[in-house]
PDB file of C-alpha atoms in Angstrom:
ATOM      1  CA  MET K   1      27.196 -24.571   6.871  1.00  0.00           C
ATOM      2  CA  LYS K   2      27.949 -20.970   5.918  1.00  0.00           C
ATOM      3  CA  LYS K   3      28.071 -22.356   1.955  1.00  0.00           C
ATOM      4  CA  ILE K   4      24.583 -23.608   2.560  1.00  0.00           C
ATOM      5  CA  ARG K   5      23.438 -20.828   3.782  1.00  0.00           C
ATOM      6  CA  LEU K   6      24.749 -17.899   0.773  1.00  0.00           C
ATOM      7  CA  LEU K   7      23.433 -20.636  -1.501  1.00  0.00           C
ATOM      8  CA  PHE K   8      19.943 -20.052   0.233  1.00  0.00           C
ATOM      9  CA  TYR K   9      20.483 -16.453   0.062  1.00  0.00           C
ATOM     10  CA  PHE K  10      21.401 -17.047  -3.908  1.00  0.00           C
ATOM     11  CA  TYR K  11      18.435 -19.266  -3.777  1.00  0.00           C
ATOM     12  CA  LEU K  12      15.950 -16.397  -2.697  1.00  0.00           C
ATOM     13  CA  ILE K  13      17.120 -13.558  -5.018  1.00  0.00           C
ATOM     14  CA  ILE K  14      15.940 -15.851  -7.876  1.00  0.00           C
ATOM     15  CA  ILE K  15      12.808 -16.405  -6.111  1.00  0.00           C
ATOM     16  CA  ILE K  16      12.644 -12.455  -6.103  1.00  0.00           C
ATOM     17  CA  LEU K  17      13.487 -12.055  -9.525  1.00  0.00           C
ATOM     18  CA  PHE K  18      11.263 -15.135 -11.215  1.00  0.00           C
ATOM     19  CA  VAL K  19       8.565 -15.749  -8.930  1.00  0.00           C
ATOM     20  CA  VAL K  20       7.861 -12.832  -7.530  1.00  0.00           C
ATOM     21  CA  LEU K  21       8.938 -10.044 -10.366  1.00  0.00           C
ATOM     22  CA  LYS K  22       8.163 -13.050 -13.113  1.00  0.00           C
ATOM     23  CA  PHE K  23      11.529 -11.504 -14.330  1.00  0.00           C
ATOM     24  CA  ASP K  24      11.952 -12.935 -17.976  1.00  0.00           C
ATOM     25  CA  GLY K  25      15.306 -10.569 -19.001  1.00  0.00           C
ATOM     26  CA  SER K  26      12.622  -7.894 -19.905  1.00  0.00           C
ATOM     27  CA  PHE K  27      11.235  -4.880 -17.020  1.00  0.00           C
ATOM     28  CA  TYR K  28       8.503  -4.371 -19.853  1.00  0.00           C
ATOM     29  CA  LEU K  29       6.743  -7.132 -19.280  1.00  0.00           C
ATOM     30  CA  ILE K  30       6.219  -6.399 -15.020  1.00  0.00           C
ATOM     31  CA  ARG K  31       5.270  -2.687 -16.891  1.00  0.00           C
ATOM     32  CA  ASP K  32       2.620  -4.087 -18.766  1.00  0.00           C
ATOM     33  CA  THR K  33       1.399  -6.879 -16.754  1.00  0.00           C
ATOM     34  CA  MET K  34       0.966  -3.643 -13.904  1.00  0.00           C
ATOM     35  CA  GLN K  35      -1.258  -1.876 -16.609  1.00  0.00           C
ATOM     36  CA  ASN K  36      -3.290  -5.058 -17.556  1.00  0.00           C
ATOM     37  CA  ILE K  37      -3.891  -5.987 -14.310  1.00  0.00           C
ATOM     38  CA  LYS K  38      -5.065  -2.378 -13.551  1.00  0.00           C
ATOM     39  CA  TRP K  39      -6.779  -2.585 -16.130  1.00  0.00           C
ATOM     40  CA  SER K  40      -8.704  -5.370 -15.317  1.00  0.00           C
ATOM     41  CA  ARG K  41      -9.344  -4.046 -11.666  1.00  0.00           C
ATOM     42  CA  GLU K  42     -10.329  -0.550 -13.339  1.00  0.00           C
ATOM     43  CA  GLU K  43     -13.159  -2.729 -15.231  1.00  0.00           C
ATOM     44  CA  GLY K  44     -14.084  -4.392 -11.865  1.00  0.00           C
ATOM     45  CA  ALA K  45     -11.882  -7.946 -12.778  1.00  0.00           C
ATOM     46  CA  MET K  46      -9.335  -8.406  -9.612  1.00  0.00           C
ATOM     47  CA  ASN K  47      -6.574 -10.894  -9.648  1.00  0.00           C
ATOM     48  CA  ILE K  48      -6.933 -12.836  -7.352  1.00  0.00           C
ATOM     49  CA  ASN K  49      -8.158 -16.453  -6.281  1.00  0.00           C
ATOM     50  CA  TYR K  50      -8.956 -18.100  -3.013  1.00  0.00           C
ATOM     51  CA  ILE K  51     -10.934 -20.772  -3.547  1.00  0.00           C
ATOM     52  CA  PRO K  52      -8.676 -23.783  -3.245  1.00  0.00           C
ATOM     53  CA  LEU K  53      -8.262 -26.217  -5.903  1.00  0.00           C
ATOM     54  CA  LYS K  54     -10.344 -23.807  -8.239  1.00  0.00           C
ATOM     55  CA  THR K  55      -6.772 -23.066 -10.981  1.00  0.00           C
ATOM     56  CA  ILE K  56      -5.078 -26.774  -9.756  1.00  0.00           C
ATOM     57  CA  ILE K  57      -8.440 -28.838 -11.144  1.00  0.00           C
ATOM     58  CA  SER K  58      -8.546 -26.453 -14.710  1.00  0.00           C
ATOM     59  CA  GLN K  59      -5.131 -27.137 -14.460  1.00  0.00           C
ATOM     60  CA  PHE K  60      -5.932 -30.348 -14.908  1.00  0.00           C
ATOM     61  CA  GLN K  61      -8.531 -30.479 -17.037  1.00  0.00           C
ATOM     62  CA  ASN K  62      -6.151 -28.571 -19.567  1.00  0.00           C
ATOM     63  CA  ALA K  63      -3.354 -31.481 -18.837  1.00  0.00           C
ATOM     64  CA  GLY K  64      -2.941 -31.950 -22.240  1.00  0.00           C
ATOM     65  CA  GLU K  65      -1.870 -28.466 -22.476  1.00  0.00           C
ATOM     66  CA  PHE K  66       1.797 -27.551 -21.978  1.00  0.00           C
ATOM     67  CA  TRP K  67       0.746 -24.124 -20.467  1.00  0.00           C
ATOM     68  CA  ALA K  68      -1.221 -26.452 -17.882  1.00  0.00           C
ATOM     69  CA  LEU K  69       1.079 -28.947 -17.030  1.00  0.00           C
ATOM     70  CA  LYS K  70       4.178 -26.289 -16.789  1.00  0.00           C
ATOM     71  CA  ASN K  71       2.441 -24.030 -14.288  1.00  0.00           C
ATOM     72  CA  LEU K  72       1.299 -27.494 -12.145  1.00  0.00           C
ATOM     73  CA  PHE K  73       5.665 -28.876 -11.681  1.00  0.00           C
ATOM     74  CA  ALA K  74       6.736 -25.152 -11.858  1.00  0.00           C
ATOM     75  CA  ASN K  75       5.095 -24.102  -9.166  1.00  0.00           C
ATOM     76  CA  LEU K  76       6.305 -27.746  -7.392  1.00  0.00           C
ATOM     77  CA  ALA K  77       9.511 -28.204  -8.598  1.00  0.00           C
ATOM     78  CA  VAL K  78      10.640 -24.403  -7.508  1.00  0.00           C
ATOM     79  CA  PHE K  79      10.022 -24.853  -4.279  1.00  0.00           C
ATOM     80  CA  ILE K  80      12.054 -28.050  -3.226  1.00  0.00           C
ATOM     81  CA  PRO K  81      14.909 -25.985  -2.739  1.00  0.00           C
ATOM     82  CA  TRP K  82      13.627 -24.077  -0.405  1.00  0.00           C
ATOM     83  CA  GLY K  83      13.192 -27.332   1.055  1.00  0.00           C
ATOM     84  CA  ILE K  84      16.400 -28.540   0.986  1.00  0.00           C
ATOM     85  CA  LEU K  85      18.252 -25.419   1.914  1.00  0.00           C
ATOM     86  CA  PHE K  86      15.706 -23.395   4.646  1.00  0.00           C
ATOM     87  CA  PRO K  87      16.062 -26.012   7.082  1.00  0.00           C
ATOM     88  CA  LEU K  88      19.773 -26.629   6.915  1.00  0.00           C
ATOM     89  CA  SER K  89      20.741 -22.735   6.795  1.00  0.00           C
ATOM     90  CA  TYR K  90      18.492 -22.180   9.913  1.00  0.00           C
ATOM     91  CA  LYS K  91      18.673 -25.343  12.515  1.00  0.00           C
ATOM     92  CA  HIS K  92      15.165 -24.216  14.094  1.00  0.00           C
ATOM     93  CA  PHE K  93      13.227 -24.543  11.490  1.00  0.00           C
ATOM     94  CA  LYS K  94      14.247 -28.464  11.313  1.00  0.00           C
ATOM     95  CA  LYS K  95      11.518 -29.460  12.582  1.00  0.00           C
ATOM     96  CA  PHE K  96       8.802 -29.647  10.763  1.00  0.00           C
ATOM     97  CA  ILE K  97       5.897 -27.470  12.794  1.00  0.00           C
ATOM     98  CA  PRO K  98       8.174 -24.524  12.403  1.00  0.00           C
ATOM     99  CA  PHE K  99       9.601 -25.127   9.207  1.00  0.00           C
ATOM    100  CA  ALA K 100       5.699 -24.592   7.561  1.00  0.00           C
ATOM    101  CA  MET K 101       4.256 -22.344   9.723  1.00  0.00           C
ATOM    102  CA  ALA K 102       7.478 -20.128   7.980  1.00  0.00           C
ATOM    103  CA  THR K 103       7.187 -21.732   4.924  1.00  0.00           C
ATOM    104  CA  LEU K 104       3.994 -20.885   4.920  1.00  0.00           C
ATOM    105  CA  CYS K 105       4.093 -17.338   5.469  1.00  0.00           C
ATOM    106  CA  PHE K 106       6.947 -16.461   3.294  1.00  0.00           C
ATOM    107  CA  LEU K 107       4.250 -18.231  -0.006  1.00  0.00           C
ATOM    108  CA  PHE K 108       1.871 -15.852   2.013  1.00  0.00           C
ATOM    109  CA  LEU K 109       3.843 -12.452   1.179  1.00  0.00           C
ATOM    110  CA  ILE K 110       4.941 -13.326  -2.119  1.00  0.00           C
ATOM    111  CA  GLU K 111       1.584 -13.663  -2.787  1.00  0.00           C
ATOM    112  CA  CYS K 112       0.030 -10.871  -1.444  1.00  0.00           C
ATOM    113  CA  ILE K 113       3.290  -8.787  -2.964  1.00  0.00           C
ATOM    114  CA  GLN K 114       1.969 -10.099  -6.014  1.00  0.00           C
ATOM    115  CA  PHE K 115      -1.450  -8.626  -5.296  1.00  0.00           C
ATOM    116  CA  ILE K 116      -0.564  -5.279  -4.191  1.00  0.00           C
ATOM    117  CA  PHE K 117       1.842  -4.399  -6.638  1.00  0.00           C
ATOM    118  CA  MET K 118       0.021  -5.830  -9.934  1.00  0.00           C
ATOM    119  CA  ILE K 119       2.550  -8.001 -10.260  1.00  0.00           C
ATOM    120  CA  GLY K 120       0.985 -11.259 -10.229  1.00  0.00           C
ATOM    121  CA  PHE K 121      -2.328 -12.850  -9.412  1.00  0.00           C
ATOM    122  CA  PHE K 122      -3.251 -13.672  -5.592  1.00  0.00           C
ATOM    123  CA  ASP K 123      -3.284 -17.680  -6.111  1.00  0.00           C
ATOM    124  CA  VAL K 124      -4.018 -19.951  -2.631  1.00  0.00           C
ATOM    125  CA  ASP K 125      -3.823 -22.659  -5.264  1.00  0.00           C
ATOM    126  CA  ASP K 126       0.406 -21.269  -5.616  1.00  0.00           C
ATOM    127  CA  ILE K 127       0.415 -21.681  -2.296  1.00  0.00           C
ATOM    128  CA  LEU K 128      -1.041 -25.044  -1.792  1.00  0.00           C
ATOM    129  CA  LEU K 129       1.305 -26.232  -4.853  1.00  0.00           C
ATOM    130  CA  ASN K 130       4.205 -24.068  -3.661  1.00  0.00           C
ATOM    131  CA  PHE K 131       4.087 -25.732   0.214  1.00  0.00           C
ATOM    132  CA  ILE K 132       3.478 -29.265  -1.316  1.00  0.00           C
ATOM    133  CA  GLY K 133       6.769 -28.449  -3.348  1.00  0.00           C
ATOM    134  CA  ALA K 134       9.174 -26.944  -0.111  1.00  0.00           C
ATOM    135  CA  CYS K 135       7.352 -30.189   1.753  1.00  0.00           C
ATOM    136  CA  ILE K 136       9.024 -32.414  -0.890  1.00  0.00           C
ATOM    137  CA  GLY K 137      12.276 -30.952  -0.364  1.00  0.00           C
ATOM    138  CA  TYR K 138      11.786 -30.911   3.216  1.00  0.00           C
ATOM    139  CA  PHE K 139      11.160 -34.770   3.450  1.00  0.00           C
ATOM    140  CA  ILE K 140      14.193 -35.175   0.639  1.00  0.00           C
ATOM    141  CA  VAL K 141      16.631 -32.937   3.251  1.00  0.00           C
ATOM    142  CA  ASN K 142      15.485 -35.426   6.343  1.00  0.00           C
ATOM    143  CA  ILE K 143      15.187 -38.435   4.601  1.00  0.00           C
ATOM    144  CA  LEU K 144      19.350 -37.935   3.585  1.00  0.00           C
ATOM    145  CA  ILE K 145      19.871 -36.891   6.688  1.00  0.00           C
ATOM    146  CA  ASN K 146      18.844 -39.591   8.858  1.00  0.00           C
ATOM    147  CA  THR K 147      20.125 -41.894   6.000  1.00  0.00           C
ATOM    148  CA  LYS K 148      22.831 -40.366   6.995  1.00  0.00           C
ATOM    149  CA  PHE K 149      23.945 -38.673   3.687  1.00  0.00           C
ATOM    150  CA  LEU K 150      24.814 -35.242   5.304  1.00  0.00           C
ATOM    151  CA  LYS K 151      26.391 -36.458   8.452  1.00  0.00           C
ATOM    152  CA  THR K 152      27.844 -33.651   9.508  1.00  0.00           C
ATOM    153  CA  TYR K 153      24.295 -31.467   9.073  1.00  0.00           C
ATOM    154  CA  LYS K 154      22.831 -34.393  11.773  1.00  0.00           C
ATOM    155  CA  GLU K 155      26.115 -34.430  14.129  1.00  0.00           C
ATOM    156  CA  SER K 156      26.037 -30.551  14.408  1.00  0.00           C
ATOM    157  CA  SER K 157      22.566 -29.906  15.368  1.00  0.00           C
ATOM    158  CA  PRO K 158      21.091 -28.523  18.770  1.00  0.00           C
TER     159      PRO K 158
END
């Protein structure tokens, strides 16, 4: 289980770098994003979407565009490992309700950090898509546990 937890921590570092900070190899882009958001706020625009499905509908309407599909699928895919590694790393998150609550809190924290530090947009749709991705991972790992592919995990559970 220690190896899985180490893998989970490595995954968290990747999430912080690429999802929270949107690091692409250059800190200049992060600085430019912060300056652009600051300028937008000074002009009266906020970097926030609190209307559920607003962004998702827009992306579906532009589904022929690469950026739209990339955003939809990336937001789902990036949290599938969370859904697998988090409950395997911490057994008290093996049950769905504690897993879902902790996951939603973590996703909300990510969006708040992006908003407060102006390194991205707070988008309720990102929380929704990330949560769906995490749930996909959660259900995958539970199927594997129940079909005995992860027999050692099931046997070591409380």
